[in-house]
Tab-separated table of C-alpha atoms in Angstrom:
chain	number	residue	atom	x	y	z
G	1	UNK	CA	-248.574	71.433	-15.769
G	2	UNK	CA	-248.834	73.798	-13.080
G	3	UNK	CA	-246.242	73.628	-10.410
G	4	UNK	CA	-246.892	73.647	-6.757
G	5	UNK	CA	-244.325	74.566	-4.131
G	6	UNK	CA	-244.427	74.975	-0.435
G	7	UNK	CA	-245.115	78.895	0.290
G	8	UNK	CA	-241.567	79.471	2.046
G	9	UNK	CA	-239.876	77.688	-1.355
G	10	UNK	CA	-241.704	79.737	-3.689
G	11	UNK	CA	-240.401	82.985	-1.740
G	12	UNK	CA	-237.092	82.426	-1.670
G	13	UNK	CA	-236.865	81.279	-5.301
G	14	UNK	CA	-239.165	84.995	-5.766
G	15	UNK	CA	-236.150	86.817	-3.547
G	16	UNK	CA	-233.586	85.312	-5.017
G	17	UNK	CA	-234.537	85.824	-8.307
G	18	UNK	CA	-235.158	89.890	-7.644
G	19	UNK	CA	-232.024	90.249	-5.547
G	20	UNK	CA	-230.468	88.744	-9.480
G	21	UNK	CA	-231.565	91.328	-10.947
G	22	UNK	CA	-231.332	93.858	-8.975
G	23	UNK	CA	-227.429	92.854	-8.598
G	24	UNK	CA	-226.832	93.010	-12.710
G	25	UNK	CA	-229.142	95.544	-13.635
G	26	UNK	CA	-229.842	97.862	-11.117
G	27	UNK	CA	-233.256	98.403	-8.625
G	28	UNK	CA	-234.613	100.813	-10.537
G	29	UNK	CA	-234.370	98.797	-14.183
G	30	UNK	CA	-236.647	96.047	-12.818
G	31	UNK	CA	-239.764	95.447	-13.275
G	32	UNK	CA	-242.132	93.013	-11.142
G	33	UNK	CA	-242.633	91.532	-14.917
G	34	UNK	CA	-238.676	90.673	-15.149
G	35	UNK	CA	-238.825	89.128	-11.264
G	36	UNK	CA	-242.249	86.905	-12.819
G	37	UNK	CA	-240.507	86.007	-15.553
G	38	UNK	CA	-237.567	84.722	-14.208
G	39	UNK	CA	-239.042	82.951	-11.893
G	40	UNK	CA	-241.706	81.442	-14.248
G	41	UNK	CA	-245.125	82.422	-12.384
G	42	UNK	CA	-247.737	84.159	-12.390
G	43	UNK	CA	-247.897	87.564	-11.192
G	44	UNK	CA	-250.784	87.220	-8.775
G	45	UNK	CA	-249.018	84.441	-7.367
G	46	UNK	CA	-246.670	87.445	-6.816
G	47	UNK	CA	-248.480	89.505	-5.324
G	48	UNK	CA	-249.832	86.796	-2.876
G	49	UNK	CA	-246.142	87.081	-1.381
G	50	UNK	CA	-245.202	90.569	-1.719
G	51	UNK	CA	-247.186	93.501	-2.921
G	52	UNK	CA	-244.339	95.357	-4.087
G	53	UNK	CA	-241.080	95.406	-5.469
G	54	UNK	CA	-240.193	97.971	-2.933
G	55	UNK	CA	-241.484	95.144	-0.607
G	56	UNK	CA	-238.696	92.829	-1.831
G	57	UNK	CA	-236.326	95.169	-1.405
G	58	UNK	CA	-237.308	95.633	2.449
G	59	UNK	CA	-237.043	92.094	2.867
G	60	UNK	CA	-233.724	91.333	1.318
G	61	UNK	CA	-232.421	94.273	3.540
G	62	UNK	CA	-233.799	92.863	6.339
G	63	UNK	CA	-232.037	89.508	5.421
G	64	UNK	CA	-228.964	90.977	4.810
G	65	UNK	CA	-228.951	92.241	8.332
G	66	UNK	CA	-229.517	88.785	9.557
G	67	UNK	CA	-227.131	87.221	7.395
G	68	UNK	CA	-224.239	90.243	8.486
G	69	UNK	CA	-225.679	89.209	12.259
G	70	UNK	CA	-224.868	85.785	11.725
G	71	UNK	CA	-221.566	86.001	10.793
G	72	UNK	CA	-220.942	88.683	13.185
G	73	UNK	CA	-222.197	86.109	15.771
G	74	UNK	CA	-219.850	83.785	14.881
G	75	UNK	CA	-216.790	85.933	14.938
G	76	UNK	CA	-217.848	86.904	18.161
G	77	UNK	CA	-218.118	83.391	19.625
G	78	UNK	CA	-214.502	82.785	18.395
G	79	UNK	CA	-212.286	81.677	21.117
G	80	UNK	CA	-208.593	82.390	19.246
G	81	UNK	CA	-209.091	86.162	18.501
G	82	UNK	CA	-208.848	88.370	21.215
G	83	UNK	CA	-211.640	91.386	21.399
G	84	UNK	CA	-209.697	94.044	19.002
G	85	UNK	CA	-209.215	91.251	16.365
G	86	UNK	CA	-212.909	90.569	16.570
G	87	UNK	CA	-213.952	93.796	16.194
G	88	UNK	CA	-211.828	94.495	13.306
G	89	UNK	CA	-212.606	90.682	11.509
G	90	UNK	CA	-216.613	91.798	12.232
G	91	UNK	CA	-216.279	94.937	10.787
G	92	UNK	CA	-214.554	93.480	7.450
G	93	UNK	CA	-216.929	90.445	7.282
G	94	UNK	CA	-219.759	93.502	6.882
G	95	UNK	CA	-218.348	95.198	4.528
G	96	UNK	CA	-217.768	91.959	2.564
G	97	UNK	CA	-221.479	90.923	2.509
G	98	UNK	CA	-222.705	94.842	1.954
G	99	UNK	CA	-220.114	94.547	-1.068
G	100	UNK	CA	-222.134	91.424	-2.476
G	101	UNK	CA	-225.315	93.075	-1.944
G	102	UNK	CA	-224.352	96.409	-3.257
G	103	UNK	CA	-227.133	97.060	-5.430
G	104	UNK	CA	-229.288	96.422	-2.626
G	105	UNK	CA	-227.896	98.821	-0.310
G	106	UNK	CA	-227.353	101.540	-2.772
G	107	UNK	CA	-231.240	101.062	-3.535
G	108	UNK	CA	-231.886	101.185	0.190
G	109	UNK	CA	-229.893	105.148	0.522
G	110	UNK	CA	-232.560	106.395	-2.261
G	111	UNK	CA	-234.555	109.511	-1.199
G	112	UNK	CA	-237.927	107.087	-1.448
G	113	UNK	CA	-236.377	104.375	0.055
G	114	UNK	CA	-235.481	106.997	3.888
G	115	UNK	CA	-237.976	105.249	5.879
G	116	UNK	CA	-236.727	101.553	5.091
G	117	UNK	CA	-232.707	102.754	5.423
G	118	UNK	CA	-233.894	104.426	8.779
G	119	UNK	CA	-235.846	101.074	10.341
G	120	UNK	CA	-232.789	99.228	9.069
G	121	UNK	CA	-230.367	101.275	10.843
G	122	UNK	CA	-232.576	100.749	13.898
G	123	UNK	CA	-232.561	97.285	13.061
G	124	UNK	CA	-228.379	97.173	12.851
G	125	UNK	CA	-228.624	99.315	16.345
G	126	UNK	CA	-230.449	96.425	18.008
G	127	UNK	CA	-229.237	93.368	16.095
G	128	UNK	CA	-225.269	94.469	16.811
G	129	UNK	CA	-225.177	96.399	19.900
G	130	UNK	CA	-225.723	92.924	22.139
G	131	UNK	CA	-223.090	91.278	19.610
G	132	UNK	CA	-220.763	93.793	19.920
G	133	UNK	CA	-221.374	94.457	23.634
G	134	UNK	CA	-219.902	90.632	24.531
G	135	UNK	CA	-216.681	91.112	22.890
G	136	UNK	CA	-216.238	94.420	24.279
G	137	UNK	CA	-217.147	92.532	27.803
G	138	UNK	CA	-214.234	89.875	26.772
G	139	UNK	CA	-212.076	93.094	26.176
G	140	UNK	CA	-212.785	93.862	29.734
G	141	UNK	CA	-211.795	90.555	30.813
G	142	UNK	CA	-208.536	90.553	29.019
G	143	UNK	CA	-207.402	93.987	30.130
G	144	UNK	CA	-207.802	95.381	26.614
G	145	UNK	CA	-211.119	97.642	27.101
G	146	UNK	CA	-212.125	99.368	30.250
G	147	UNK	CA	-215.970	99.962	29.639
G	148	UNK	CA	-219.169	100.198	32.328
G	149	UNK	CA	-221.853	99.919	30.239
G	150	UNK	CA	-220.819	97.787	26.784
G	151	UNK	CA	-224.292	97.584	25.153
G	152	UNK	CA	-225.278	101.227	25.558
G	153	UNK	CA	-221.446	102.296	24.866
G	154	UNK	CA	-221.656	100.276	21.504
G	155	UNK	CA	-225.262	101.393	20.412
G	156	UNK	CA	-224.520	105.147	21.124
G	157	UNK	CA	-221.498	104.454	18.735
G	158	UNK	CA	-223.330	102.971	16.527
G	159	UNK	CA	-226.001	105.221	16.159
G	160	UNK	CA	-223.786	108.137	15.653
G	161	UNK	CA	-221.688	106.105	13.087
G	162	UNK	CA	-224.667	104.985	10.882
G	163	UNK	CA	-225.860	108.984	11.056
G	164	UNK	CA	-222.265	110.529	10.307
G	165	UNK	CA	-221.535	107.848	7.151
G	166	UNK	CA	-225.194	107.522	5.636
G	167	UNK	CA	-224.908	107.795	2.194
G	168	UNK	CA	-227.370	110.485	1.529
G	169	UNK	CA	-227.288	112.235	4.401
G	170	UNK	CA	-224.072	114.631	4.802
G	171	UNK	CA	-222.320	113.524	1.578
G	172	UNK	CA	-218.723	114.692	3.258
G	173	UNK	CA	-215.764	115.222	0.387
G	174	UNK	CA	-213.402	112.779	0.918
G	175	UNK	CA	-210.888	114.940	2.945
G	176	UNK	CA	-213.682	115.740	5.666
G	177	UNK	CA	-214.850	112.378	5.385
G	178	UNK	CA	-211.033	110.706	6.160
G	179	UNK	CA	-210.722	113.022	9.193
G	180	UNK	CA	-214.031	111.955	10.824
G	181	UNK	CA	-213.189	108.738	10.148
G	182	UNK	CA	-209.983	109.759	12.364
G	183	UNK	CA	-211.853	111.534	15.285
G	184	UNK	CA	-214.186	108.477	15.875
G	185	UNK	CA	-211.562	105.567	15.768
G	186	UNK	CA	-209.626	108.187	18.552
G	187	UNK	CA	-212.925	108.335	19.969
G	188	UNK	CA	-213.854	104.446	19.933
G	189	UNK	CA	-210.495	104.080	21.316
G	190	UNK	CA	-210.533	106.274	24.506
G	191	UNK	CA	-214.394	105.234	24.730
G	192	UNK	CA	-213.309	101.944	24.941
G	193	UNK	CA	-210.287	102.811	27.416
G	194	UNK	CA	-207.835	101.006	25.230
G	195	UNK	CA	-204.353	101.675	24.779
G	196	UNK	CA	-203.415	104.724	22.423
G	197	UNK	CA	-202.769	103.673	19.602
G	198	UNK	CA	-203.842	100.073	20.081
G	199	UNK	CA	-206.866	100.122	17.438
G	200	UNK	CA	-205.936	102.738	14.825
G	201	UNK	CA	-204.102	100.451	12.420
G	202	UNK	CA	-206.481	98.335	11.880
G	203	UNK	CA	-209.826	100.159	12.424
G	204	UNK	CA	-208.555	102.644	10.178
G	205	UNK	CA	-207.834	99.760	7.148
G	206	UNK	CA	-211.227	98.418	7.990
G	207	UNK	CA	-213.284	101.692	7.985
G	208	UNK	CA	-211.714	103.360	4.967
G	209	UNK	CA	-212.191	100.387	3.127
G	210	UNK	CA	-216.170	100.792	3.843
G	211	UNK	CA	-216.346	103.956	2.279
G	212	UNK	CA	-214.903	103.082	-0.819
């Protein structure tokens, strides 16, 4: 008997059956036959929801930007952390989720893939500057930060970050790579006007552990 689902059910049983895959075998080993099989349809009923695999991949990255926005959002809204201990619990709850989702984001830094990993970095720009930018503003408030413009300080930052660190795109040895991870958390904190000293310990945990 053929089985008939509401249209946002049968996507996210389609998604969540590719993102399986992808996560034990790899993007490139699977096949839109595996992701129909799995899921038990047919594959124009497939195709009526995405019209490529590289299709699912765009929108699993676009849902783990929403699900790393999320969290982030919640962090943020926190009222026992001050703004340091936010930044440093956001930046650990990402690289948590981009941990689960590995697969996906290595298959996102492949040379075919530049234009999606380029609109997603957009996407991060957007989605986390105006997160970031109100705990920076409650750094203001409690005398931690000293910054005029939060949203455009954090984006710039942001930007440059997602640039410097793309996998693919400068490929630093780890010795050049550990020292620009120093000059930006020196820069982050003088950007910020924060103490010396005051974020280094644990921005430095934090970003070293996202390029491992």
């Amino acid at each position: 008997m053929r089985v008939v689902k509401a249209p946002d059910v049968r996507r996210s049983e389609i998604l969540a059956a590719a993102n399986q895959l992808f996560q034990t075998q790899g993007y490139s080993r699977t096949s839109v036959d595996q992701i129909v099989n799995k899921v038990r349809i047919a594959k124009g009923t497939f195709y009526h929801y995405f019209k490529s695999k590289e299709q699912i991949l765009d929108a699993l990255a676009d849902q783990l930007v929403l699900d790393m926005a999320y969290h982030s959002e919640q962090i943020a809204n926190h009222t026992q952390l001050n703004a340091i201990e936010k930044i440093v619990t956001i930046i650990s709850e990402q690289n948590r989720l981009q941990s689960e989702q590995q697969n996906v984001v290595d298959s996102m830094h492949l040379p075919d893939n530049r234009q999606l990993h380029e609109r997603i970095n957009i996407k991060i720009v957007l989605t986390f500057g105006p997160i970031l930018a109100t705990v920076i503003e409650q750094g203001n408030q409690q005398g931690l930060f000293d910054v005029k413009d939060p949203l455009s300080t954090i984006q710039f930052i942001l930007a440059g970050s997602l640039f410097l660190f793309g996998e693919g795109v400068f490929n630093w040895p780890p010795e050049q790579a550990q020292a620009r991870i120093q000059s930006m958390i020196i820069l982050i904190e003088r950007t910020f006007g924060a103490q010396p000293g005051s974020m280094i310990i644990a921005l430095n945990q934090c970003l070293n552990e996202e390029k491992r």
